[in-house]
mmCIF file of C-alpha atoms and ligand atoms in Angstrom:
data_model
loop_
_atom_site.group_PDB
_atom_site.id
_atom_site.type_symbol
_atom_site.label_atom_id
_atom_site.label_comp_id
_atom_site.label_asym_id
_atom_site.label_seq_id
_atom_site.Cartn_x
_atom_site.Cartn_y
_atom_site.Cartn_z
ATOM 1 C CA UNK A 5 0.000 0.000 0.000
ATOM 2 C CA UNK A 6 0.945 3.659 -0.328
ATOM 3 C CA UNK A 7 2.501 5.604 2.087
ATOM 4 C CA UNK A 8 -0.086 8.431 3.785
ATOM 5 C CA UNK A 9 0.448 11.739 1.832
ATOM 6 C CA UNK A 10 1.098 14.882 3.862
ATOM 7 C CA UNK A 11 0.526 18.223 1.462
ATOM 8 C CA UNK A 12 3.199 21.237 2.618
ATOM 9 C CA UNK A 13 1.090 24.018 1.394
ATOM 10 C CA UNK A 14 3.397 27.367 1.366
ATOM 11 C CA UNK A 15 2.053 31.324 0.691
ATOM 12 C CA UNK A 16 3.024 34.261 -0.751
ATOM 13 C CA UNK A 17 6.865 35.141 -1.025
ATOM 14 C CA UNK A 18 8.161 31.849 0.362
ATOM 15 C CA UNK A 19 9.323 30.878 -3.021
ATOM 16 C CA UNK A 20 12.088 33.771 -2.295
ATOM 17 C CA UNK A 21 12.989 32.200 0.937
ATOM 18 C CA UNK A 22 17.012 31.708 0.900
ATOM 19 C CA UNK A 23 17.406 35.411 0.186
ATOM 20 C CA UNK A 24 14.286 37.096 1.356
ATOM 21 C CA UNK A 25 15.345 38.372 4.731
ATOM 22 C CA UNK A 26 17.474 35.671 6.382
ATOM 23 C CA UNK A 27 18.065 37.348 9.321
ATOM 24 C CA UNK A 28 14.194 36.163 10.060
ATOM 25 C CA UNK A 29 13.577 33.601 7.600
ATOM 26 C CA UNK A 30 17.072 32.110 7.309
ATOM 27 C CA UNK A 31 19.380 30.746 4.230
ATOM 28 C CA UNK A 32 17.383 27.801 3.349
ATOM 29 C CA UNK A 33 15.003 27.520 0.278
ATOM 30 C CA UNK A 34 12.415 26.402 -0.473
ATOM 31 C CA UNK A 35 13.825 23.513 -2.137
ATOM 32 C CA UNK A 36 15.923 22.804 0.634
ATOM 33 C CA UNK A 37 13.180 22.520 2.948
ATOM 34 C CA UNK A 38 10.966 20.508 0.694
ATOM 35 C CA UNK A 39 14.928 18.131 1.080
ATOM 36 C CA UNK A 40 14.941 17.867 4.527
ATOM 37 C CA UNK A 41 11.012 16.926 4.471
ATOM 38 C CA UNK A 42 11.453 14.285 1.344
ATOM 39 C CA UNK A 43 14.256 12.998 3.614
ATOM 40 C CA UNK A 44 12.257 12.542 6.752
ATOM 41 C CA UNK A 45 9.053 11.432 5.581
ATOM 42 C CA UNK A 46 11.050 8.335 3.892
ATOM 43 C CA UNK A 47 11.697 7.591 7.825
ATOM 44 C CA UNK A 48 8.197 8.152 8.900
ATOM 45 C CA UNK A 49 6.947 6.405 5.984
ATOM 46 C CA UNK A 50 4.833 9.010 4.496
ATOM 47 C CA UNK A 51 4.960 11.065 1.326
ATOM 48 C CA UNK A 52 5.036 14.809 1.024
ATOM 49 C CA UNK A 53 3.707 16.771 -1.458
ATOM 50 C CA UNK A 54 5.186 20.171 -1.234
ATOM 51 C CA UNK A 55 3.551 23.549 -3.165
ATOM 52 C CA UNK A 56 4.056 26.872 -2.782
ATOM 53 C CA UNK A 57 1.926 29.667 -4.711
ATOM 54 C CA UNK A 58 1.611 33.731 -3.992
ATOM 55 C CA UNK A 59 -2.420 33.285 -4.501
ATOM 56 C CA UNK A 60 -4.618 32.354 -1.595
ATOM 57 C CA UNK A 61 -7.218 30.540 -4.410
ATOM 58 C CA UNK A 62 -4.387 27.560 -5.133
ATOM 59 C CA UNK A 63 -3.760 27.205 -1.543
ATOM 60 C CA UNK A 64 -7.859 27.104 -1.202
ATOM 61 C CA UNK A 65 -7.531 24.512 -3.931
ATOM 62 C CA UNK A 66 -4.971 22.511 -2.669
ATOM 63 C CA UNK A 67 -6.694 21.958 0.939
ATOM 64 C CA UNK A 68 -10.126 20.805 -1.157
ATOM 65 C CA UNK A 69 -7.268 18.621 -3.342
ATOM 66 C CA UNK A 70 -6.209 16.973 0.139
ATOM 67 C CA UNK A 71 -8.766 16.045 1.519
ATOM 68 C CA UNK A 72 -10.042 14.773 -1.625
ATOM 69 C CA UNK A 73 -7.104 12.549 -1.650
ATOM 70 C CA UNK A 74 -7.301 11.102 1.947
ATOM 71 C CA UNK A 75 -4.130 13.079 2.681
ATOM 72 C CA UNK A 76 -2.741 12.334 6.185
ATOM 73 C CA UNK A 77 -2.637 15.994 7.268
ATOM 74 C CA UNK A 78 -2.009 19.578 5.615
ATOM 75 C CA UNK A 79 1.103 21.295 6.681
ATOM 76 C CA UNK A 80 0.379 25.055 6.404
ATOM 77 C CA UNK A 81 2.435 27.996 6.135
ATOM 78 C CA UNK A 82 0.254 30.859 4.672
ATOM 79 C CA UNK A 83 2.705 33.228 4.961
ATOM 80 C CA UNK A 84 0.955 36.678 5.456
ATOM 81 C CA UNK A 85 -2.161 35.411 4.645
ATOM 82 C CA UNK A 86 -2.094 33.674 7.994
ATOM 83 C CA UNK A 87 -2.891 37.256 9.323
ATOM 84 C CA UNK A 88 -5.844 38.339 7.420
ATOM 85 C CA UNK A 89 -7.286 35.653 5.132
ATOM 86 C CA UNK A 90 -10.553 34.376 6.569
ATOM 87 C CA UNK A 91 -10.952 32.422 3.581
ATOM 88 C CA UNK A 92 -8.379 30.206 4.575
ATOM 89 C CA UNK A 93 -10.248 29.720 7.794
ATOM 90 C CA UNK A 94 -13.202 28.894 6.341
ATOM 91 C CA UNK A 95 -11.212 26.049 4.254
ATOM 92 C CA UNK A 96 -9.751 25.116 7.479
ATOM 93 C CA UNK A 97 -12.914 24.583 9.007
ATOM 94 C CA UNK A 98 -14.628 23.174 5.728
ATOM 95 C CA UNK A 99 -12.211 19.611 5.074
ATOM 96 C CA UNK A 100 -11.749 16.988 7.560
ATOM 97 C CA UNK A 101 -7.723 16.824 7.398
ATOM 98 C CA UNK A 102 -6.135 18.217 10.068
ATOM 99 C CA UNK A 103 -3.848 21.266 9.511
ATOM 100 C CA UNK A 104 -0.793 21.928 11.189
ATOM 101 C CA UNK A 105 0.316 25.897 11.026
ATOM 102 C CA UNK A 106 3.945 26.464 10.095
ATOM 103 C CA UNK A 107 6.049 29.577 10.770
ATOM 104 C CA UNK A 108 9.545 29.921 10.595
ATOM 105 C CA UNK A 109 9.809 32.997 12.605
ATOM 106 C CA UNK A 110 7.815 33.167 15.890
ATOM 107 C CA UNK A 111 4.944 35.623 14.499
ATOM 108 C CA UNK A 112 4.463 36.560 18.323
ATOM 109 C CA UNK A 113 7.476 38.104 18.883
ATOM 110 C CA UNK A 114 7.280 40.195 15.635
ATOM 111 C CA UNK A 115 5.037 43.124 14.745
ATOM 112 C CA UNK A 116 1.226 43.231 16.065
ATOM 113 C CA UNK A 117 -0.510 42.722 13.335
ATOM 114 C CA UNK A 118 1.560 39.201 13.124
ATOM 115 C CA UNK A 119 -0.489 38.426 16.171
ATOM 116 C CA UNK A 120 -3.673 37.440 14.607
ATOM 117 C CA UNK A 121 -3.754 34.171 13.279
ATOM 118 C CA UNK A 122 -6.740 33.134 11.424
ATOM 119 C CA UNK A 123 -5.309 30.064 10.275
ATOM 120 C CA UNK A 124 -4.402 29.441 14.426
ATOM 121 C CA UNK A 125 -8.254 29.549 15.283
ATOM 122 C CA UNK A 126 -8.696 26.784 12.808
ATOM 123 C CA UNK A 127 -5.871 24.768 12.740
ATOM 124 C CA UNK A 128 -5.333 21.492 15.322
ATOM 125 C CA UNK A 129 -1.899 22.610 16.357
ATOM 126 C CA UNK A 130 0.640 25.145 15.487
ATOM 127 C CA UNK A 131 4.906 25.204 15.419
ATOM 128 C CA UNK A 132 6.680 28.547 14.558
ATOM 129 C CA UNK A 133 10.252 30.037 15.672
ATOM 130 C CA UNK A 134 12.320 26.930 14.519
ATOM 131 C CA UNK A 135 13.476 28.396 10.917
ATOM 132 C CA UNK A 136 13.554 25.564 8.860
ATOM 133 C CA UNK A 137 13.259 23.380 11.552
ATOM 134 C CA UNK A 138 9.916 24.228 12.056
ATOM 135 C CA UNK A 139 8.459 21.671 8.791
ATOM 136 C CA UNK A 140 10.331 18.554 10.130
ATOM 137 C CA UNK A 141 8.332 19.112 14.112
ATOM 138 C CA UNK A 142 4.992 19.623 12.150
ATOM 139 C CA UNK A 143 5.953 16.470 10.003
ATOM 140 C CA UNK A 144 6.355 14.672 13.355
ATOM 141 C CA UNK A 145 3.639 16.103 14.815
ATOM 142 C CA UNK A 146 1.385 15.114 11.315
ATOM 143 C CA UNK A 147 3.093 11.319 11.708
ATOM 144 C CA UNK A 148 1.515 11.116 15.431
ATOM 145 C CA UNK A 149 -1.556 12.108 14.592
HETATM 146 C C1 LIG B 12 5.814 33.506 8.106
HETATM 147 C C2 LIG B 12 5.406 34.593 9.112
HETATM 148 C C3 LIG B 12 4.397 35.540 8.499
HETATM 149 O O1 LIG B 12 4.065 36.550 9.429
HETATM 150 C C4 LIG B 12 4.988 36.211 7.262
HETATM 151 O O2 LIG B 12 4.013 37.023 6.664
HETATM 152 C C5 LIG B 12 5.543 35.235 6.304
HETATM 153 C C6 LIG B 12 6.332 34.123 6.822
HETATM 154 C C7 LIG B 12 6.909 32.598 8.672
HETATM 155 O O3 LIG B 12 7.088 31.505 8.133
HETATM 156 O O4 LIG B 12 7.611 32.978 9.606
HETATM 157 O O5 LIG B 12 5.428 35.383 5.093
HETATM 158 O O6 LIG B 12 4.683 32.713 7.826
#
């Protein structure tokens, strides 16, 4: 049988991540990440399906797509669409898979209107503030769940 899919579902500007601000974000890519994830889930036994688009639609899309293929769990970083998109919520709150929220910086101990999460009030857990690290604890978490 198959291994469980998890989909890694990434926002606006994370495609520039390696050289957008790396004093927050760090020097890892996006590529790199989506590595370190292929790497793991081989140990966990699960597949990861990693995306990334600058349009809140295709990340709508994708979640519908997930759940539509029995993934295991949605790994989420919306980026700043985390902050103000209650569309996302609403796609949260429509599927059955479980989303994880992802932040590489700690969105708490940033700028105020970082402290809103929409995609927080629907999601089943959260992990932010690791950098890059931050995909491989939600891929644990998604494993246990
Ligand atoms: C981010 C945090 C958000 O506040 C910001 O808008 C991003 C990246 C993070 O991964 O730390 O684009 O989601």
């Amino acid at each position: 049988m198959a291994n469980p899919v998890v989909y890694v579902l990434n926002g606006p500007n994370l495609n520039l991540l390696g050289t957008r601000e790396p004093e927050i974000y760090g020097s890892d890519t996006l590529d790199d990440i989506a590595g370190m994830l292929e790497d793991r889930a081989r140990d966990l036994e699960l597949e990861v399906e990693v995306r990334q688009s600058n349009h809140e639609g295709h990340l709508i899309d994708w979640m519908h797509e997930a759940q539509a293929e029995e993934a295991k769990a949605i790994l989420l970083n919306a980026g700043a669409y985390t902050h103000t998109s209650i569309a996302l919520y609403d796609a949260i709150k429509a599927i059955r898979t479980p989303v994880i929220e992802v932040h590489l910086s700690d969105p708490l101990q940033r700028e105020a209107f970082r402290h809103v999460s929409y995609v927080g009030m629907a999601a089943v857990d959260c992990v932010a503030g690791h950098g890059a690290k931050s995909y491989l604890i939600a891929l644990e978490k998604a494993a246990n769940l």
